[in-house]
Amino acid sequence: MRKRKHRFTDYDYEEVFKDPLELASEKTIERLLQLGKMKSVYATKTIRAGSQFEVEIYPEFTKQQCQKYGIKKRNYQAQKNLNDKNSRKRLERLINANFKDGDLWITLTYDSDHLPGSMEEALKNMKNYIRRINYRRKKAGLPQAKYIYITEWNEKKKIRCHHHMIMDGAMSMDDVEKLWKCGKRNNVRRVAADEAGLSGLAQYLAKDPAGSKRWCSSLNLKKPKECKNYHAFRGCHVRKMVNDREEVRRMTERRYPKMRMLSCQIRYNEINGRYYIYVRMTERTGRRRQ
């Protein structure tokens, strides 16, 4: 007879685990480790986006445990702008999964004669621009463009409406710039990835906005690959990582031998004595995907 599996509650684990471990006192850490010896199930989620690889290790709770610790079920209300932390992470992963060295980083501006009167008009200008891009690509025998763009605008802070865009590099920079009809002070250049892929560019795009800021993307983008399991790391492994940061590197690189750790964060919850571990990794030299 099969054992009945526990049903775990889907919750916003990043919201529950806010406090960085490095800010905790030795007494707090000792008490947390004692609490952490209680029976606990840790899930491991991996997110692959291009050459970037993220590992999230976090506890899962049954409905009864959630009630005990005051943990609320995840709220899936639509998240529409970049003020939202999860939206920023999705944007970064989407960029790393779809773009690479040699693709185009484009800034599009307006002259006084073409300055839009509303955000809706600005977005319409971008749709027309992309329509011209795809028409030119079709004539050249190229597939439709892969792109992500962000519109930024704040009249109160005198930030003039402009667009930032990342697009695949199939077209020449001159053609891409000439097809924008609303201003001439534009900037088109080739992107260059570093060991963190295009995360630096993505974080710049997703930074807290100084005004209205919206991002849009083409429908032909690849989604980052997410996997989740319950056997990669257990509670005993987590306690070792908490006691020694070098164990985070050793364990994750042993578990994922094609990857190299770039950074890690450990956060804790003082009520339940559990931890959230986030590890950013990248492909080892010579294994980067094209």
XYZ file of C-alpha atoms in Angstrom:
290
model
C 0.000 0.000 0.000
C 1.381 3.397 -0.967
C 2.161 5.887 1.734
C 0.059 8.994 1.537
C 2.136 11.947 0.459
C 1.949 15.232 2.301
C 0.380 18.043 0.357
C 2.565 21.104 0.624
C 1.226 24.638 0.384
C 2.507 26.888 -2.394
C 3.679 30.078 -0.679
C 5.894 33.064 -1.453
C 9.044 31.731 0.215
C 11.137 34.798 -0.625
C 8.658 36.969 1.251
C 8.770 34.688 4.303
C 12.585 34.606 4.441
C 13.705 38.249 4.510
C 16.489 38.477 7.081
C 20.082 37.996 5.797
C 21.946 35.459 7.923
C 25.084 37.601 8.098
C 23.133 40.164 10.152
C 22.047 37.611 12.771
C 23.858 37.355 16.114
C 25.669 34.150 17.151
C 22.963 33.560 19.762
C 20.226 33.857 17.117
C 22.035 31.467 14.776
C 22.504 28.917 17.576
C 18.782 29.080 18.429
C 17.826 28.797 14.733
C 19.975 25.708 14.318
C 18.217 24.087 17.276
C 14.813 24.906 15.771
C 16.013 23.648 12.394
C 16.590 20.151 13.809
C 12.837 19.644 13.822
C 11.532 17.517 10.954
C 11.522 19.585 7.792
C 11.304 19.035 4.037
C 13.473 21.176 1.771
C 12.659 21.648 -1.888
C 15.289 22.584 -4.481
C 14.282 24.620 -7.515
C 16.722 25.186 -10.377
C 16.233 27.805 -13.086
C 18.280 27.558 -16.291
C 18.453 30.698 -18.465
C 21.169 30.597 -21.133
C 24.528 30.151 -19.422
C 23.040 31.213 -16.084
C 21.891 28.678 -13.506
C 20.070 29.569 -10.280
C 19.444 27.290 -7.316
C 16.792 28.028 -4.688
C 16.697 25.817 -1.593
C 13.730 26.424 0.708
C 11.436 24.540 3.110
C 7.956 23.407 2.228
C 5.109 23.218 4.714
C 1.864 21.348 5.040
C -1.367 23.260 5.521
C -1.209 22.624 9.276
C 2.376 23.906 9.498
C 1.433 27.023 7.540
C -1.309 27.758 10.040
C 1.119 27.207 12.912
C 3.755 29.569 11.506
C 1.364 32.127 10.032
C 2.455 31.434 6.435
C 0.008 32.571 3.784
C -0.718 30.814 0.502
C 0.862 32.404 -2.573
C -1.191 35.139 -4.211
C -1.150 34.832 -8.008
C -2.588 38.270 -8.710
C -1.238 39.601 -12.022
C 2.047 41.520 -11.635
C 2.215 44.124 -14.345
C 5.123 46.449 -13.653
C 8.775 46.380 -12.737
C 8.256 47.566 -9.168
C 7.500 43.927 -8.439
C 10.546 41.900 -7.398
C 9.378 38.705 -9.079
C 8.670 40.562 -12.308
C 12.248 41.866 -12.307
C 13.592 38.359 -11.819
C 11.449 37.037 -14.653
C 12.769 39.761 -16.939
C 16.402 38.966 -16.075
C 15.877 35.260 -16.726
C 14.057 35.921 -19.973
C 16.931 38.072 -21.254
C 19.571 35.496 -20.307
C 17.554 32.696 -21.915
C 17.131 34.443 -25.269
C 19.984 36.856 -25.963
C 23.751 36.599 -26.294
C 26.956 38.320 -27.458
C 26.431 40.287 -30.638
C 22.735 40.966 -30.172
C 21.530 44.558 -30.207
C 21.056 46.985 -27.316
C 18.954 49.886 -28.588
C 17.925 53.215 -27.056
C 15.196 55.094 -28.943
C 14.354 58.741 -28.249
C 11.860 61.380 -29.446
C 12.324 64.790 -30.956
C 9.896 67.569 -30.017
C 7.716 67.051 -33.088
C 7.046 63.389 -32.300
C 6.872 63.373 -28.499
C 3.870 61.195 -27.523
C 1.014 62.584 -25.497
C 0.421 59.398 -23.481
C 1.938 56.025 -22.617
C -0.577 54.391 -24.962
C 0.694 56.513 -27.832
C 4.310 55.669 -26.954
C 3.520 51.937 -26.999
C 1.745 52.362 -30.332
C 4.896 53.977 -31.734
C 6.880 50.919 -30.657
C 4.382 48.553 -32.268
C 4.694 50.434 -35.547
C 8.483 50.369 -35.270
C 8.518 46.603 -34.706
C 6.125 46.173 -37.631
C 8.652 47.971 -39.877
C 11.476 45.847 -38.443
C 9.649 42.603 -39.207
C 8.640 43.773 -42.690
C 12.298 44.488 -43.511
C 13.373 41.148 -42.034
C 10.773 39.253 -44.050
C 12.037 40.828 -47.280
C 15.570 39.728 -46.318
C 14.434 36.152 -45.591
C 14.863 36.522 -41.829
C 12.485 35.249 -39.122
C 10.515 37.685 -37.009
C 12.526 39.616 -34.447
C 13.078 38.406 -30.901
C 12.940 41.396 -28.580
C 12.178 42.845 -25.170
C 11.642 46.567 -24.742
C 10.983 48.913 -21.855
C 9.339 52.326 -22.016
C 10.360 54.892 -19.391
C 8.746 58.271 -18.830
C 8.293 60.735 -15.957
C 7.122 64.246 -16.722
C 7.305 65.403 -13.082
C 10.987 64.477 -12.868
C 11.586 65.738 -16.393
C 12.473 62.299 -17.707
C 11.593 62.446 -21.374
C 9.817 59.450 -22.888
C 12.287 56.928 -24.335
C 12.579 53.203 -24.996
C 15.286 50.654 -24.216
C 15.248 47.512 -26.322
C 17.262 44.317 -26.643
C 16.843 42.452 -29.934
C 18.517 39.573 -31.747
C 21.427 40.687 -33.928
C 20.276 39.461 -37.351
C 19.853 42.997 -38.774
C 22.526 45.639 -39.230
C 22.754 48.410 -36.638
C 22.275 51.047 -39.350
C 19.002 49.497 -40.565
C 17.677 49.166 -37.030
C 18.408 52.821 -36.291
C 17.013 54.157 -39.599
C 13.659 52.428 -39.119
C 12.895 54.555 -36.024
C 11.017 57.628 -37.336
C 10.404 59.640 -34.149
C 13.845 61.039 -33.347
C 17.500 61.025 -34.359
C 19.432 60.968 -31.074
C 19.373 57.184 -30.789
C 21.980 54.637 -29.790
C 22.424 51.123 -31.198
C 25.287 48.872 -30.144
C 26.239 45.215 -29.807
C 25.892 43.639 -26.386
C 28.742 41.794 -24.684
C 28.034 39.161 -22.047
C 30.259 38.600 -19.006
C 30.447 35.695 -16.551
C 26.983 36.625 -15.306
C 25.617 36.496 -18.856
C 23.459 39.534 -19.560
C 22.328 39.907 -15.945
C 23.964 43.329 -15.597
C 22.033 44.685 -18.571
C 18.843 43.015 -17.334
C 19.225 44.521 -13.866
C 19.737 47.960 -15.385
C 16.517 47.557 -17.355
C 14.628 46.244 -14.346
C 15.872 48.750 -11.773
C 13.257 50.547 -9.718
C 11.706 53.024 -12.112
C 11.888 56.787 -11.765
C 8.451 56.962 -13.316
C 6.098 54.979 -15.514
C 7.987 51.997 -16.850
C 6.568 49.018 -18.715
C 8.156 46.111 -20.511
C 6.866 44.146 -23.474
C 8.285 41.194 -25.384
C 7.831 39.238 -28.586
C 5.898 35.975 -28.447
C 8.753 33.872 -29.867
C 10.994 33.941 -26.788
C 12.168 30.763 -25.063
C 11.107 30.354 -21.453
C 13.737 29.629 -18.786
C 13.743 25.975 -17.729
C 12.581 25.345 -14.161
C 12.891 22.048 -12.297
C 11.989 21.158 -8.733
C 12.833 18.155 -6.570
C 12.988 17.063 -2.939
C 16.166 14.981 -2.931
C 18.964 17.338 -4.036
C 19.490 18.867 -0.575
C 18.073 17.853 2.787
C 17.823 19.565 6.141
C 21.227 18.212 7.235
C 22.834 19.687 4.115
C 21.195 23.037 4.777
C 22.546 23.135 8.343
C 26.072 22.467 7.044
C 25.716 25.305 4.522
C 24.533 27.655 7.264
C 27.506 26.777 9.471
C 30.061 27.177 6.675
C 29.536 29.230 3.508
C 32.245 27.243 1.740
C 29.939 24.225 2.063
C 27.469 26.036 -0.210
C 30.072 26.125 -2.974
C 31.287 22.595 -2.344
C 27.832 21.002 -2.263
C 26.302 22.883 -5.182
C 29.314 22.420 -7.464
C 29.403 18.723 -6.596
C 25.681 18.434 -7.300
C 25.950 20.427 -10.553
C 29.492 19.663 -11.807
C 29.117 21.595 -15.084
C 28.440 24.773 -13.114
C 30.567 27.192 -11.103
C 29.185 29.228 -8.215
C 29.218 33.011 -8.592
C 27.451 34.080 -5.404
C 25.088 32.931 -2.679
C 22.636 34.396 -0.187
C 21.243 32.813 2.982
C 18.165 34.218 4.698
C 16.272 32.948 7.714
C 12.914 33.048 9.471
C 13.153 33.554 13.225
C 9.741 32.006 13.927
C 10.188 28.610 12.303
C 13.983 28.316 12.275
C 14.156 27.502 8.574
C 16.363 28.917 5.841
C 16.204 30.094 2.245
C 19.406 29.618 0.242
C 19.876 31.250 -3.151
C 22.865 30.343 -5.326
C 23.764 31.931 -8.649
C 25.939 29.765 -10.900
C 27.270 29.863 -14.440
C 28.577 27.353 -16.945
C 32.246 26.546 -16.557
C 34.587 28.091 -19.137
C 34.245 26.539 -22.575
C 30.699 25.274 -22.014
C 28.763 28.474 -22.707
C 25.838 27.948 -25.054
C 25.545 29.859 -28.300
